[in-house]
PDB file of C-alpha atoms in Angstrom:
ATOM      1  CA  GLN A  73       0.043   0.057  -0.073  1.00 87.00           C
ATOM      2  CA  PRO A  74       1.466   3.487  -0.872  1.00 89.00           C
ATOM      3  CA  GLY A  75       2.332   5.387   2.154  1.00 96.00           C
ATOM      4  CA  ILE A  76       3.196   2.353   4.233  1.00 97.00           C
ATOM      5  CA  VAL A  77       6.610   0.763   4.480  1.00 96.00           C
ATOM      6  CA  GLN A  78       6.996  -2.297   2.716  1.00 95.00           C
ATOM      7  CA  TYR A  79       7.508  -5.669   4.331  1.00 93.00           C
ATOM      8  CA  ILE A  80       9.866  -8.051   2.203  1.00 96.00           C
ATOM      9  CA  THR A  81      10.882 -11.107   4.584  1.00 97.00           C
ATOM     10  CA  HIS A  82      11.957 -11.982   7.799  1.00 95.00           C
ATOM     11  CA  PHE A  83      14.317 -14.558   9.488  1.00 96.00           C
ATOM     12  CA  SER A  84      15.452 -15.403  13.033  1.00 97.00           C
ATOM     13  CA  ASP A  85      18.474 -16.779  14.856  1.00 97.00           C
ATOM     14  CA  GLN A  86      18.984 -17.971  18.339  1.00 95.00           C
ATOM     15  CA  ASN A  87      18.275 -14.446  19.991  1.00 96.00           C
ATOM     16  CA  TYR A  88      16.445 -12.166  17.402  1.00 96.00           C
ATOM     17  CA  THR A  89      13.951 -12.036  14.595  1.00 94.00           C
ATOM     18  CA  TYR A  90      14.963  -9.786  11.807  1.00 95.00           C
ATOM     19  CA  ILE A  91      12.479  -8.028   9.652  1.00 93.00           C
ATOM     20  CA  VAL A  92      13.611  -6.942   6.232  1.00 95.00           C
ATOM     21  CA  MET A  93      11.843  -3.794   4.760  1.00 93.00           C
ATOM     22  CA  ARG A  94      12.147  -1.944   1.579  1.00 93.00           C
ATOM     23  CA  LYS A  95      14.645   0.823   1.839  1.00 92.00           C
ATOM     24  CA  ILE A  96      13.086   4.228   0.570  1.00 93.00           C
ATOM     25  CA  ASP A  97      15.555   6.717  -1.189  1.00 94.00           C
ATOM     26  CA  ASN A  98      15.482  10.452  -0.967  1.00 96.00           C
ATOM     27  CA  VAL A  99      13.663  10.758   2.039  1.00 97.00           C
ATOM     28  CA  VAL A 100      14.383  12.109   5.747  1.00 97.00           C
ATOM     29  CA  ASP A 101      11.968  11.781   8.641  1.00 97.00           C
ATOM     30  CA  LEU A 102       9.391  14.295   9.472  1.00 96.00           C
ATOM     31  CA  PHE A 103      11.410  15.563  12.742  1.00 94.00           C
ATOM     32  CA  THR A 104      14.397  16.501  10.437  1.00 95.00           C
ATOM     33  CA  PHE A 105      12.267  17.999   7.720  1.00 96.00           C
ATOM     34  CA  MET A 106      10.502  20.286  10.293  1.00 93.00           C
ATOM     35  CA  SER A 107      13.817  21.111  12.028  1.00 91.00           C
ATOM     36  CA  SER A 108      15.065  22.565   8.847  1.00 89.00           C
ATOM     37  CA  LYS A 109      12.059  24.852   8.746  1.00 83.00           C
ATOM     38  CA  GLU A 110      11.292  25.534  12.302  1.00 70.00           C
ATOM     39  CA  ILE A 111       7.460  25.445  11.709  1.00 73.00           C
ATOM     40  CA  LEU A 112       5.639  24.273   8.681  1.00 85.00           C
ATOM     41  CA  SER A 113       3.254  26.400   6.519  1.00 89.00           C
ATOM     42  CA  GLU A 114      -0.264  25.442   6.724  1.00 90.00           C
ATOM     43  CA  PRO A 115      -0.404  24.334   3.107  1.00 92.00           C
ATOM     44  CA  ILE A 116       2.515  21.887   3.734  1.00 93.00           C
ATOM     45  CA  ALA A 117       0.920  20.545   6.825  1.00 93.00           C
ATOM     46  CA  GLN A 118      -2.172  20.085   4.895  1.00 91.00           C
ATOM     47  CA  ILE A 119      -0.546  17.799   2.286  1.00 94.00           C
ATOM     48  CA  ILE A 120       1.069  15.700   5.080  1.00 95.00           C
ATOM     49  CA  VAL A 121      -1.921  15.568   7.298  1.00 95.00           C
ATOM     50  CA  LYS A 122      -4.274  14.424   4.333  1.00 93.00           C
ATOM     51  CA  GLN A 123      -1.849  11.513   3.426  1.00 95.00           C
ATOM     52  CA  LEU A 124      -1.427  10.376   7.099  1.00 96.00           C
ATOM     53  CA  VAL A 125      -5.243  10.262   7.752  1.00 95.00           C
ATOM     54  CA  ASN A 126      -5.710   8.203   4.549  1.00 94.00           C
ATOM     55  CA  ILE A 127      -2.614   5.937   5.663  1.00 96.00           C
ATOM     56  CA  LEU A 128      -4.287   5.471   9.049  1.00 97.00           C
ATOM     57  CA  TYR A 129      -7.712   4.799   7.614  1.00 95.00           C
ATOM     58  CA  TYR A 130      -6.317   2.055   5.321  1.00 96.00           C
ATOM     59  CA  CYS A 131      -4.731   0.582   8.450  1.00 97.00           C
ATOM     60  CA  LYS A 132      -7.900   0.736  10.215  1.00 97.00           C
ATOM     61  CA  GLN A 133      -9.770  -0.918   7.689  1.00 96.00           C
ATOM     62  CA  LYS A 134      -7.149  -3.923   7.937  1.00 97.00           C
ATOM     63  CA  CYS A 135      -7.752  -3.942  11.646  1.00 97.00           C
ATOM     64  CA  ILE A 136      -4.327  -2.426  12.413  1.00 97.00           C
ATOM     65  CA  LEU A 137      -3.698   0.426  15.206  1.00 98.00           C
ATOM     66  CA  HIS A 138      -0.331   1.876  14.625  1.00 98.00           C
ATOM     67  CA  ASN A 139      -0.042   3.324  18.018  1.00 97.00           C
ATOM     68  CA  ASP A 140       3.117   5.381  17.732  1.00 97.00           C
ATOM     69  CA  ILE A 141       2.309   8.071  15.440  1.00 97.00           C
ATOM     70  CA  LYS A 142       5.130  10.859  15.547  1.00 96.00           C
ATOM     71  CA  ASP A 143       7.438  12.783  13.437  1.00 96.00           C
ATOM     72  CA  THR A 144      10.414  10.101  13.550  1.00 96.00           C
ATOM     73  CA  ASN A 145       8.010   7.194  12.272  1.00 97.00           C
ATOM     74  CA  ILE A 146       7.030   9.340   9.258  1.00 98.00           C
ATOM     75  CA  LEU A 147       9.530   9.488   6.308  1.00 98.00           C
ATOM     76  CA  ILE A 148       9.075  12.293   3.872  1.00 98.00           C
ATOM     77  CA  ASN A 149      10.634  13.160   0.268  1.00 97.00           C
ATOM     78  CA  PRO A 150      11.426  16.837   0.700  1.00 96.00           C
ATOM     79  CA  ASN A 151      10.838  17.317  -2.979  1.00 95.00           C
ATOM     80  CA  THR A 152       7.440  15.548  -3.565  1.00 96.00           C
ATOM     81  CA  LEU A 153       6.192  15.703   0.020  1.00 96.00           C
ATOM     82  CA  GLN A 154       4.960  12.052  -0.027  1.00 97.00           C
ATOM     83  CA  ILE A 155       5.316  10.264   3.173  1.00 98.00           C
ATOM     84  CA  THR A 156       5.725   6.960   4.256  1.00 98.00           C
ATOM     85  CA  LEU A 157       4.582   5.505   7.785  1.00 98.00           C
ATOM     86  CA  ILE A 158       7.165   3.274   9.228  1.00 97.00           C
ATOM     87  CA  ASP A 159       7.792   1.539  12.647  1.00 95.00           C
ATOM     88  CA  PHE A 160       4.759  -0.671  13.475  1.00 94.00           C
ATOM     89  CA  GLY A 161       6.567  -1.965  16.730  1.00 92.00           C
ATOM     90  CA  ALA A 162       3.918  -0.736  19.067  1.00 96.00           C
ATOM     91  CA  ALA A 163       1.076  -1.672  16.872  1.00 97.00           C
ATOM     92  CA  GLU A 164      -2.133  -3.540  17.947  1.00 97.00           C
ATOM     93  CA  ALA A 165      -5.263  -5.017  16.573  1.00 98.00           C
ATOM     94  CA  TRP A 166      -7.768  -2.163  15.885  1.00 98.00           C
ATOM     95  CA  GLN A 167     -10.772  -2.870  18.054  1.00 96.00           C
ATOM     96  CA  ASN A 168     -13.675  -0.638  18.238  1.00 93.00           C
ATOM     97  CA  ASN A 169     -15.680   0.013  21.467  1.00 90.00           C
ATOM     98  CA  CYS A 170     -13.342  -1.323  23.561  1.00 94.00           C
ATOM     99  CA  TYR A 171     -10.302  -0.008  25.986  1.00 97.00           C
ATOM    100  CA  TYR A 172      -6.713  -0.865  25.590  1.00 97.00           C
ATOM    101  CA  TYR A 173      -4.669  -1.211  28.842  1.00 97.00           C
ATOM    102  CA  LYS A 174      -1.112  -1.484  27.456  1.00 96.00           C
ATOM    103  CA  TYR A 175       0.627   0.921  25.520  1.00 96.00           C
ATOM    104  CA  LYS A 176       4.062   0.698  23.991  1.00 95.00           C
ATOM    105  CA  GLY A 177       4.153   3.861  21.949  1.00 95.00           C
ATOM    106  CA  THR A 178       5.720   7.314  22.822  1.00 92.00           C
ATOM    107  CA  GLU A 179       4.619   8.844  25.886  1.00 89.00           C
ATOM    108  CA  TYR A 180       4.649  12.311  24.949  1.00 85.00           C
ATOM    109  CA  TYR A 181       2.284  11.716  22.008  1.00 89.00           C
ATOM    110  CA  SER A 182      -0.109   9.513  24.157  1.00 92.00           C
ATOM    111  CA  CYS A 183      -3.591  10.718  25.011  1.00 92.00           C
ATOM    112  CA  PRO A 184      -4.595  12.395  28.662  1.00 90.00           C
ATOM    113  CA  GLU A 185      -6.837   9.081  29.331  1.00 93.00           C
ATOM    114  CA  TRP A 186      -3.805   6.909  29.190  1.00 94.00           C
ATOM    115  CA  ARG A 187      -1.757   9.105  31.011  1.00 89.00           C
ATOM    116  CA  HIS A 188      -4.273   9.622  33.951  1.00 89.00           C
ATOM    117  CA  HIS A 189      -6.350   6.394  33.888  1.00 93.00           C
ATOM    118  CA  ARG A 190      -4.210   4.044  31.949  1.00 95.00           C
ATOM    119  CA  LYS A 191      -6.711   3.192  29.389  1.00 96.00           C
ATOM    120  CA  TYR A 192      -7.660   4.333  26.019  1.00 97.00           C
ATOM    121  CA  SER A 193      -9.605   3.477  22.751  1.00 97.00           C
ATOM    122  CA  ALA A 194      -8.235   3.173  19.118  1.00 97.00           C
ATOM    123  CA  ASN A 195      -9.792   6.404  18.002  1.00 96.00           C
ATOM    124  CA  GLY A 196      -9.018   8.470  21.160  1.00 96.00           C
ATOM    125  CA  MET A 197      -5.182   7.647  20.890  1.00 97.00           C
ATOM    126  CA  THR A 198      -5.198   7.891  17.041  1.00 97.00           C
ATOM    127  CA  SER A 199      -6.677  11.087  16.789  1.00 96.00           C
ATOM    128  CA  TRP A 200      -4.956  12.713  19.807  1.00 94.00           C
ATOM    129  CA  SER A 201      -1.528  11.706  18.211  1.00 95.00           C
ATOM    130  CA  ILE A 202      -2.455  13.404  14.909  1.00 95.00           C
ATOM    131  CA  GLY A 203      -3.411  16.449  16.978  1.00 93.00           C
ATOM    132  CA  MET A 204      -0.158  16.463  18.662  1.00 92.00           C
ATOM    133  CA  LEU A 205       1.884  16.150  15.353  1.00 94.00           C
ATOM    134  CA  ILE A 206      -0.129  19.046  13.825  1.00 92.00           C
ATOM    135  CA  TYR A 207       0.462  21.181  16.935  1.00 90.00           C
ATOM    136  CA  ILE A 208       4.260  20.692  16.475  1.00 90.00           C
ATOM    137  CA  MET A 209       4.054  21.430  12.679  1.00 91.00           C
ATOM    138  CA  PHE A 210       2.200  24.784  13.415  1.00 89.00           C
ATOM    139  CA  PHE A 211       4.447  25.925  16.535  1.00 86.00           C
ATOM    140  CA  GLY A 212       7.581  23.977  16.597  1.00 84.00           C
ATOM    141  CA  GLU A 213       7.115  22.393  20.075  1.00 81.00           C
ATOM    142  CA  ILE A 214       4.936  20.224  22.072  1.00 77.00           C
ATOM    143  CA  PRO A 215       2.126  21.922  23.911  1.00 71.00           C
ATOM    144  CA  PHE A 216       3.307  21.037  27.570  1.00 67.00           C
ATOM    145  CA  ASP A 217       6.504  20.837  29.668  1.00 59.00           C
ATOM    146  CA  GLU A 218       5.689  17.912  31.433  1.00 57.00           C
ATOM    147  CA  LEU A 219       3.418  14.735  30.521  1.00 54.00           C
ATOM    148  CA  SER A 220       0.683  16.046  33.309  1.00 55.00           C
ATOM    149  CA  ASP A 221       1.065  19.636  32.281  1.00 55.00           C
ATOM    150  CA  PHE A 222      -1.079  19.703  29.142  1.00 58.00           C
ATOM    151  CA  ASN A 223      -4.013  22.634  29.053  1.00 55.00           C
ATOM    152  CA  GLU A 224      -6.086  23.092  26.176  1.00 57.00           C
ATOM    153  CA  ASP A 225      -6.290  26.707  26.600  1.00 52.00           C
ATOM    154  CA  LYS A 226      -2.259  26.613  25.695  1.00 54.00           C
ATOM    155  CA  ILE A 227      -3.322  26.262  22.257  1.00 55.00           C
ATOM    156  CA  CYS A 228      -4.970  29.726  22.302  1.00 53.00           C
ATOM    157  CA  LEU A 229      -1.915  31.210  23.977  1.00 49.00           C
ATOM    158  CA  ASN A 230       0.308  30.941  20.624  1.00 58.00           C
ATOM    159  CA  ASP A 231       0.282  33.313  17.924  1.00 64.00           C
ATOM    160  CA  ILE A 232      -2.394  31.838  15.593  1.00 73.00           C
ATOM    161  CA  SER A 233      -2.551  34.661  13.061  1.00 72.00           C
ATOM    162  CA  HIS A 234      -0.843  32.446  10.616  1.00 78.00           C
ATOM    163  CA  LEU A 235      -3.516  29.960  10.756  1.00 85.00           C
ATOM    164  CA  SER A 236      -7.063  29.616   9.379  1.00 88.00           C
ATOM    165  CA  GLN A 237      -9.648  29.119  11.637  1.00 86.00           C
ATOM    166  CA  ASN A 238     -10.594  25.919  10.178  1.00 87.00           C
ATOM    167  CA  ALA A 239      -6.980  24.735  11.155  1.00 88.00           C
ATOM    168  CA  ILE A 240      -7.504  25.801  14.611  1.00 87.00           C
ATOM    169  CA  THR A 241     -10.878  24.091  14.694  1.00 88.00           C
ATOM    170  CA  PHE A 242      -9.443  20.787  13.532  1.00 90.00           C
ATOM    171  CA  LEU A 243      -6.360  20.863  15.900  1.00 90.00           C
ATOM    172  CA  SER A 244      -8.788  21.755  18.796  1.00 88.00           C
ATOM    173  CA  ARG A 245     -10.973  18.841  18.036  1.00 91.00           C
ATOM    174  CA  CYS A 246      -8.043  16.408  18.136  1.00 92.00           C
ATOM    175  CA  LEU A 247      -6.500  17.799  21.263  1.00 90.00           C
ATOM    176  CA  THR A 248      -9.759  17.987  23.287  1.00 90.00           C
ATOM    177  CA  SER A 249      -9.189  16.200  26.569  1.00 88.00           C
ATOM    178  CA  ASP A 250     -12.511  14.343  26.646  1.00 92.00           C
ATOM    179  CA  PRO A 251     -12.226  11.377  24.247  1.00 93.00           C
ATOM    180  CA  VAL A 252     -15.994  11.231  23.671  1.00 93.00           C
ATOM    181  CA  SER A 253     -15.785  14.784  22.016  1.00 93.00           C
ATOM    182  CA  ARG A 254     -12.579  14.286  20.116  1.00 94.00           C
ATOM    183  CA  ILE A 255     -12.679  13.968  16.580  1.00 94.00           C
ATOM    184  CA  THR A 256     -12.614  10.447  15.099  1.00 94.00           C
ATOM    185  CA  LEU A 257     -10.458   8.955  12.306  1.00 93.00           C
ATOM    186  CA  ASP A 258     -13.699   7.863  10.480  1.00 92.00           C
ATOM    187  CA  GLU A 259     -14.748  11.724  10.735  1.00 92.00           C
ATOM    188  CA  MET A 260     -11.631  12.629   9.425  1.00 90.00           C
ATOM    189  CA  SER A 261     -11.865  10.446   6.607  1.00 82.00           C
ATOM    190  CA  VAL A 262     -15.406  10.931   5.326  1.00 73.00           C
ATOM    191  CA  SER A 263     -14.590  13.701   2.918  1.00 45.00           C
ATOM    192  CA  TYR A 264     -11.876  16.103   1.955  1.00 42.00           C
ATOM    193  CA  THR A 265     -13.724  18.637   3.653  1.00 41.00           C
ATOM    194  CA  HIS A 266     -13.106  16.925   6.864  1.00 42.00           C
ATOM    195  CA  LEU A 267      -9.359  16.526   6.113  1.00 45.00           C
ATOM    196  CA  THR A 268      -8.777  20.137   4.611  1.00 46.00           C
ATOM    197  CA  LEU A 269      -6.547  22.446   6.555  1.00 45.00           C
ATOM    198  CA  PRO A 270      -7.432  25.380   4.263  1.00 39.00           C
ATOM    199  CA  THR A 271      -4.800  28.014   3.470  1.00 41.00           C
ATOM    200  CA  LYS A 272      -5.565  31.260   5.151  1.00 39.00           C
ATOM    201  CA  ARG A 273      -7.072  33.785   2.745  1.00 33.00           C
TER     202      ARG A 273
END
């Protein structure tokens, strides 16, 4: 599937199992790409997010929860802006309407219900992680100093003059602390209207 690292084969010895995946040329990870630009413009963020949501929705259809969405797990071609999702080491089977009680992903991208209550849903974790990624694209930093310090109001404390209202609304719906109110992957995938982070006019 385009946008997902390609598995080739695997083999084992007495100590390890080795997974061989396709090497992708002319790419850097998204962290490196963003570091070269400090923050990303909204049109570039829009291109990346659209691809990511489509990739994750495809994974959901195959009952796969990636569970570790972050900048270093996304490769990007700086010239074409095509992305590839890598590192499924924290993946779980996607299950609707149930909670997960273990998490092997990156804590700084994990949703509040996991940090505070040690449980989360597939949609809740995925949408929150997408929101974290978008926040870093727009502001060049994570929205808290410590894992327990996240405050939704901090989104509004940044200079948001470079962003459209739709972009701020989309980000806020990803980063709401209430998982019931958080936008779902299905809602993001319904149409390009939901996916679009329009360029400010």
